[in-house]
Tab-separated table of C-alpha atoms in Angstrom:
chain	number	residue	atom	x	y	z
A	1	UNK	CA	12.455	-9.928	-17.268
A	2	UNK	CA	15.177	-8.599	-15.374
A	3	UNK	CA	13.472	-7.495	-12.631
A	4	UNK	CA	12.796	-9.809	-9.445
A	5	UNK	CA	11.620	-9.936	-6.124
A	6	UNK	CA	13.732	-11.199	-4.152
A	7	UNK	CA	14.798	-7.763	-2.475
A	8	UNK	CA	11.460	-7.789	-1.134
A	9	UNK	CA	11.609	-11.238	1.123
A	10	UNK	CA	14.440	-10.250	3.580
A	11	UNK	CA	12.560	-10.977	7.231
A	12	UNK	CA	12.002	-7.195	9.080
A	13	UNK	CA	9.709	-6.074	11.926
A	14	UNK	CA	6.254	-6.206	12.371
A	15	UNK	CA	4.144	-3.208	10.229
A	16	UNK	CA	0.764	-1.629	9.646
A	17	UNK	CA	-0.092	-2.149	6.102
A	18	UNK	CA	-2.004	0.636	4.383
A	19	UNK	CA	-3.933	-0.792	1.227
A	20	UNK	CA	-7.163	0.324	-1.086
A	21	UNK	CA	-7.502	-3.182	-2.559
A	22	UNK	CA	-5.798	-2.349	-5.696
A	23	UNK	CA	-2.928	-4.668	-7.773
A	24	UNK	CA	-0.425	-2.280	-5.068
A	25	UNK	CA	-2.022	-3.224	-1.961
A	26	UNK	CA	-2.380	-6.596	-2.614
A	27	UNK	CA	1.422	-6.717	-3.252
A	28	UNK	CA	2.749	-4.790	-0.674
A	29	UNK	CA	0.403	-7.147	1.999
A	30	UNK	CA	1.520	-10.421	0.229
A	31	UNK	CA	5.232	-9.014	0.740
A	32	UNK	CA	4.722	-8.147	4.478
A	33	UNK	CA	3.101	-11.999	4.823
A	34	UNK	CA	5.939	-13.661	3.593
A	35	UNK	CA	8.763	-11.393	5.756
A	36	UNK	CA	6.682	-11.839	8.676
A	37	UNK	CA	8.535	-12.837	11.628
A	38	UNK	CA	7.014	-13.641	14.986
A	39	UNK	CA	3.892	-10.788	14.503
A	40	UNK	CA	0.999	-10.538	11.968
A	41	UNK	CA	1.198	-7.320	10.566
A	42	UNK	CA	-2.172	-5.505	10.267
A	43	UNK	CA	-4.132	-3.385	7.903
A	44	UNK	CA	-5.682	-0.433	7.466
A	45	UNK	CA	-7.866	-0.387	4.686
A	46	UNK	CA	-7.515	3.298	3.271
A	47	UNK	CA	-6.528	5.552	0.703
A	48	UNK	CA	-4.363	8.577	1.773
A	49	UNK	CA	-4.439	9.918	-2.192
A	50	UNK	CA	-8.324	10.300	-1.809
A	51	UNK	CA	-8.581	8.704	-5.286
A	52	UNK	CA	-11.386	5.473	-4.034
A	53	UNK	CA	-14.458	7.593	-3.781
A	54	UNK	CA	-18.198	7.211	-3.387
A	55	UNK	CA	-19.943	3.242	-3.829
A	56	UNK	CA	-15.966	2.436	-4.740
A	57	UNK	CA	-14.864	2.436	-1.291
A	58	UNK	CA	-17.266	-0.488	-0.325
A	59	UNK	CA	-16.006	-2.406	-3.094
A	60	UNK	CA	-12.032	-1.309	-1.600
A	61	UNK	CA	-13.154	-2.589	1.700
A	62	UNK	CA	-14.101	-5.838	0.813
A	63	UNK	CA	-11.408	-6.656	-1.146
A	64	UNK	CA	-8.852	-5.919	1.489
A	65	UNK	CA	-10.247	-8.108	3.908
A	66	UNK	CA	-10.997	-10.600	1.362
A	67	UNK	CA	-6.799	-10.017	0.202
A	68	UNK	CA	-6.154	-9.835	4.836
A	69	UNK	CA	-7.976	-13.291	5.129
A	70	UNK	CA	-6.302	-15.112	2.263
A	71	UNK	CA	-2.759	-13.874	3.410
A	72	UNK	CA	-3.071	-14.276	6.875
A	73	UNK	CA	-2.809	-10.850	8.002
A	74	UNK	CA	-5.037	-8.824	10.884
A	75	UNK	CA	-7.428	-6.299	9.125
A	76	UNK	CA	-7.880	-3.928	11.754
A	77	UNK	CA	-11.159	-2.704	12.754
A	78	UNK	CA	-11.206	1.300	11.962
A	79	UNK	CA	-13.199	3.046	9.357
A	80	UNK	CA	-11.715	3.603	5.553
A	81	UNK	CA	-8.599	6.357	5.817
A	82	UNK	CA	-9.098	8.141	3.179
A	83	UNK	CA	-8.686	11.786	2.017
A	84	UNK	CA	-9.380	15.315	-0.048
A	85	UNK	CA	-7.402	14.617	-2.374
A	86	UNK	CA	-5.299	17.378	-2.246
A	87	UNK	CA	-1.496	17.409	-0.552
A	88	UNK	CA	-2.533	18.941	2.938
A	89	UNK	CA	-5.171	15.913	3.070
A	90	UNK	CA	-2.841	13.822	1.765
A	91	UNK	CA	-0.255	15.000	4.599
A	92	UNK	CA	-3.193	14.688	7.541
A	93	UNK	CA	-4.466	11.224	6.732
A	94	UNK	CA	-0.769	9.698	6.689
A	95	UNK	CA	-0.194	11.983	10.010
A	96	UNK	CA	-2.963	10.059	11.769
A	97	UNK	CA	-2.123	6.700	10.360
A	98	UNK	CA	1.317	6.985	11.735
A	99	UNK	CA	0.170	8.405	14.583
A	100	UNK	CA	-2.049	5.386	14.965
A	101	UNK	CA	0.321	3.124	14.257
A	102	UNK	CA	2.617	4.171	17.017
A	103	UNK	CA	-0.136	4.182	19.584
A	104	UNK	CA	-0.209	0.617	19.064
A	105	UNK	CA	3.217	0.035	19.069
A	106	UNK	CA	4.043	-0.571	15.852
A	107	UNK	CA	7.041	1.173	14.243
A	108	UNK	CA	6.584	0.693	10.547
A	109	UNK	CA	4.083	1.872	8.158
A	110	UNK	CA	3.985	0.433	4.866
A	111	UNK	CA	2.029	2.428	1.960
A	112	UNK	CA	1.343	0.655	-1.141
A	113	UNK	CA	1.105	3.870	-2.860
A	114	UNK	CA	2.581	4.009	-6.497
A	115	UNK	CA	1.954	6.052	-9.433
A	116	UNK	CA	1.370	4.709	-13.241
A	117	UNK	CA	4.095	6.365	-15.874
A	118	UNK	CA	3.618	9.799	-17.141
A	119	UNK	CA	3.980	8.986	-20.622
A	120	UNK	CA	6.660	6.997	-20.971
A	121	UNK	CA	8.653	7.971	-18.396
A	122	UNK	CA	7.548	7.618	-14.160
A	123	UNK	CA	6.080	10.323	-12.678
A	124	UNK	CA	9.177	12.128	-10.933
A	125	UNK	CA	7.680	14.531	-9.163
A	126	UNK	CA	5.116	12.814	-7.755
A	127	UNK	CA	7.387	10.315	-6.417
A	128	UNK	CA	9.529	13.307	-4.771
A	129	UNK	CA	6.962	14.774	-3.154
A	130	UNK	CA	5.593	11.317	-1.854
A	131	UNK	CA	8.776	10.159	-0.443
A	132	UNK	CA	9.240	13.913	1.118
A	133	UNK	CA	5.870	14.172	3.042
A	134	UNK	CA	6.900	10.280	4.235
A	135	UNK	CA	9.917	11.109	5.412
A	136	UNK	CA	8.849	14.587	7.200
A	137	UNK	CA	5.873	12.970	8.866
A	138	UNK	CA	7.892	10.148	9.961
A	139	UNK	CA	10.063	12.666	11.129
A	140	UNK	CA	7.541	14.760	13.481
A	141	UNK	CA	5.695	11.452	14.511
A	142	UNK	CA	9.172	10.260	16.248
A	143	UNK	CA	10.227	13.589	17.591
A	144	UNK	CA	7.001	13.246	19.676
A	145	UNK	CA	7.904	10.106	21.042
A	146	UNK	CA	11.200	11.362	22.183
A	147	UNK	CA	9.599	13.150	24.113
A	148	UNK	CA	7.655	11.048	25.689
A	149	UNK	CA	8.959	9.142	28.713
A	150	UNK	CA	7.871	6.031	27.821
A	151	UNK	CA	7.639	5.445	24.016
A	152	UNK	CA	5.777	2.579	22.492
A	153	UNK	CA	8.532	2.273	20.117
A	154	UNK	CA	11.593	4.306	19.181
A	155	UNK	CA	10.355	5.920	16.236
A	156	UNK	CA	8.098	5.116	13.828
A	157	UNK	CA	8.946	5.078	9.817
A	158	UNK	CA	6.203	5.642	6.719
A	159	UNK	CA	7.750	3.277	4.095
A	160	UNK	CA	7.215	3.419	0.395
A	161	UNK	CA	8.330	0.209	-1.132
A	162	UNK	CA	6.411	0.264	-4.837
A	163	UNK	CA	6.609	4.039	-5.044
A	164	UNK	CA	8.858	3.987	-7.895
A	165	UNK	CA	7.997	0.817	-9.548
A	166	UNK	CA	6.203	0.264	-13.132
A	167	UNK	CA	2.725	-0.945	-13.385
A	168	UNK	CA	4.794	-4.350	-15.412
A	169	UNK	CA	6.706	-4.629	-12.193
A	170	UNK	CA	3.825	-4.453	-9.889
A	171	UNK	CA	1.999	-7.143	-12.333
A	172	UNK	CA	5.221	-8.905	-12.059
A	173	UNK	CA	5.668	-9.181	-8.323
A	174	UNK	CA	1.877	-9.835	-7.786
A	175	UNK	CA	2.195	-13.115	-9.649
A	176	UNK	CA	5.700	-13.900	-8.393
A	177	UNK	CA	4.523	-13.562	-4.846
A	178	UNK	CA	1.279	-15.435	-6.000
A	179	UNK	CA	-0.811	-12.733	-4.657
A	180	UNK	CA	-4.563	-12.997	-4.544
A	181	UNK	CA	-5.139	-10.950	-8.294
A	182	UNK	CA	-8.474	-12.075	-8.653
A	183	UNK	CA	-9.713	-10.512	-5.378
A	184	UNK	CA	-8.874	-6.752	-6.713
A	185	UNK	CA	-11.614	-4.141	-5.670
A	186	UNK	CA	-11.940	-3.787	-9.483
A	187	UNK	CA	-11.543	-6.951	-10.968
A	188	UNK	CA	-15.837	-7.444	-11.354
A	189	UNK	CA	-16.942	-3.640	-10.692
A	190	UNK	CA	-18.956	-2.559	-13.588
A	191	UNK	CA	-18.280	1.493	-13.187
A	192	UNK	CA	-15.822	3.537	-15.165
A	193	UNK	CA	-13.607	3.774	-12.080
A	194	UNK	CA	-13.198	0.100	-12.020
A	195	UNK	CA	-12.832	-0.397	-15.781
A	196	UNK	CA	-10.656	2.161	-16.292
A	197	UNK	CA	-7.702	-0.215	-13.518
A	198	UNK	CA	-9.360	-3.268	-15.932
A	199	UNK	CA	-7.937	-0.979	-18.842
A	200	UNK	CA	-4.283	-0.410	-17.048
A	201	UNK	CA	-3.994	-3.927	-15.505
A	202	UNK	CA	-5.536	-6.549	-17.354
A	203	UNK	CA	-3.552	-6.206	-20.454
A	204	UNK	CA	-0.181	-6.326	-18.826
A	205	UNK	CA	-1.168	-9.677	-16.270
A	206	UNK	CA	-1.939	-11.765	-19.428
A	207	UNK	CA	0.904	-10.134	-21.108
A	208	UNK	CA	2.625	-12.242	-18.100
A	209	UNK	CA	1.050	-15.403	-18.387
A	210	UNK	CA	-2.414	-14.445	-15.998
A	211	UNK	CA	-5.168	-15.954	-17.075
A	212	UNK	CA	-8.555	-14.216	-15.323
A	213	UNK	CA	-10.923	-16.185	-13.879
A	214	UNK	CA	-13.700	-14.017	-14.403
A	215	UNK	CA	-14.202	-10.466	-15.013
């Protein structure tokens, strides 16, 4: 397919990696790995949409530090990030993530947030108003540490690098980055929650040549 990832592998800074485990997180964390530098980025096992509820988020957690261990990154030690669901919890979970993030000195934050297609065509508004609350967050984070005398770092930025990508081109880059796909939070889970990513995923890895170990 057209698509590739090579966009993705450019070295950049350090980063704080926010991930729930799924197909997304697992991508975003195997991109950060392989632009690493001289620092391991970390993550923060959460989920600002508030969608990983209930027995799910145990199954979440140990799939991102199963995905941290097997790409070399620092899973940081702070309880699951997660949220209401609705836009204001949404906006207050990323707020203290960034917030977080700059207290420890670390000036990007990289959400593997992205949305399946509404229909046949991506989910445009939910995209908008994702990349908005990033960039305004980002925005009041930084103006606080302008005004402090001694910043941690000059700003910190809420990145969204999968936002607007397919579910084929998230399938695509997971096995072109030879992420760890079998270690998804919902790859054995049993409850409709975890079928129902089965469902959406599954079809479209062996489409591209996957083969599942066991499910």
């Amino acid at each position: 397919m057209a698509f590739s990832a090579r966009r993705y592998r450019l070295p950049v800074s350090a980063c704080l990696i926010i991930s729930d485990g799924s197909l997304p997180g697992m991508v975003a964390a195997a991109i950060e790995s392989e632009r690493r530098v001289d620092s391991q980025p970390k993550v923060w096992a959460g989920d600002p949409l508030g969608q990983v509820v209930g027995p799910t988020r145990s199954m979440a957690r140990l799939a991102v530090q199963s995905q941290a261990d097997a790409l070399g990154l620092e899973l940081l030690d702070r309880d699951w990030i997660g949220s209401d669901g609705t836009g204001a919890g949404q906006s207050l979970a990323l707020l203290s993530i960034a917030q977080q993030a700059a207290a420890m000195g670390v000036r990007r934050v990289v959400w593997a947030v992205q949305y399946p297609l509404l229909g046949v065509e991506p989910d445009l508004d939910r995209i908008a108003a994702t990349v908005d609350r990033c960039l305004l967050i980002s925005r009041l984070v930084s103006l606080d540490l302008w005004d402090h005398p001694n910043p941690s770092v000059p700003e910190v930025r809420i990145e969204m690098p999968l936002v607007d990508l397919s579910d084929t081109q998230i399938a695509d880059l997971a096995l072109d980055l030879g992420a760890p796909i079998a270690s998804a939070w919902w790859m054995e889970g049993v409850g409709e929650p975890a079928q129902a990513e089965q469902r959406r995923w599954l079809p479209l890895l062996a489409e591209l040549g996957w083969a599942a170990q066991s499910v």
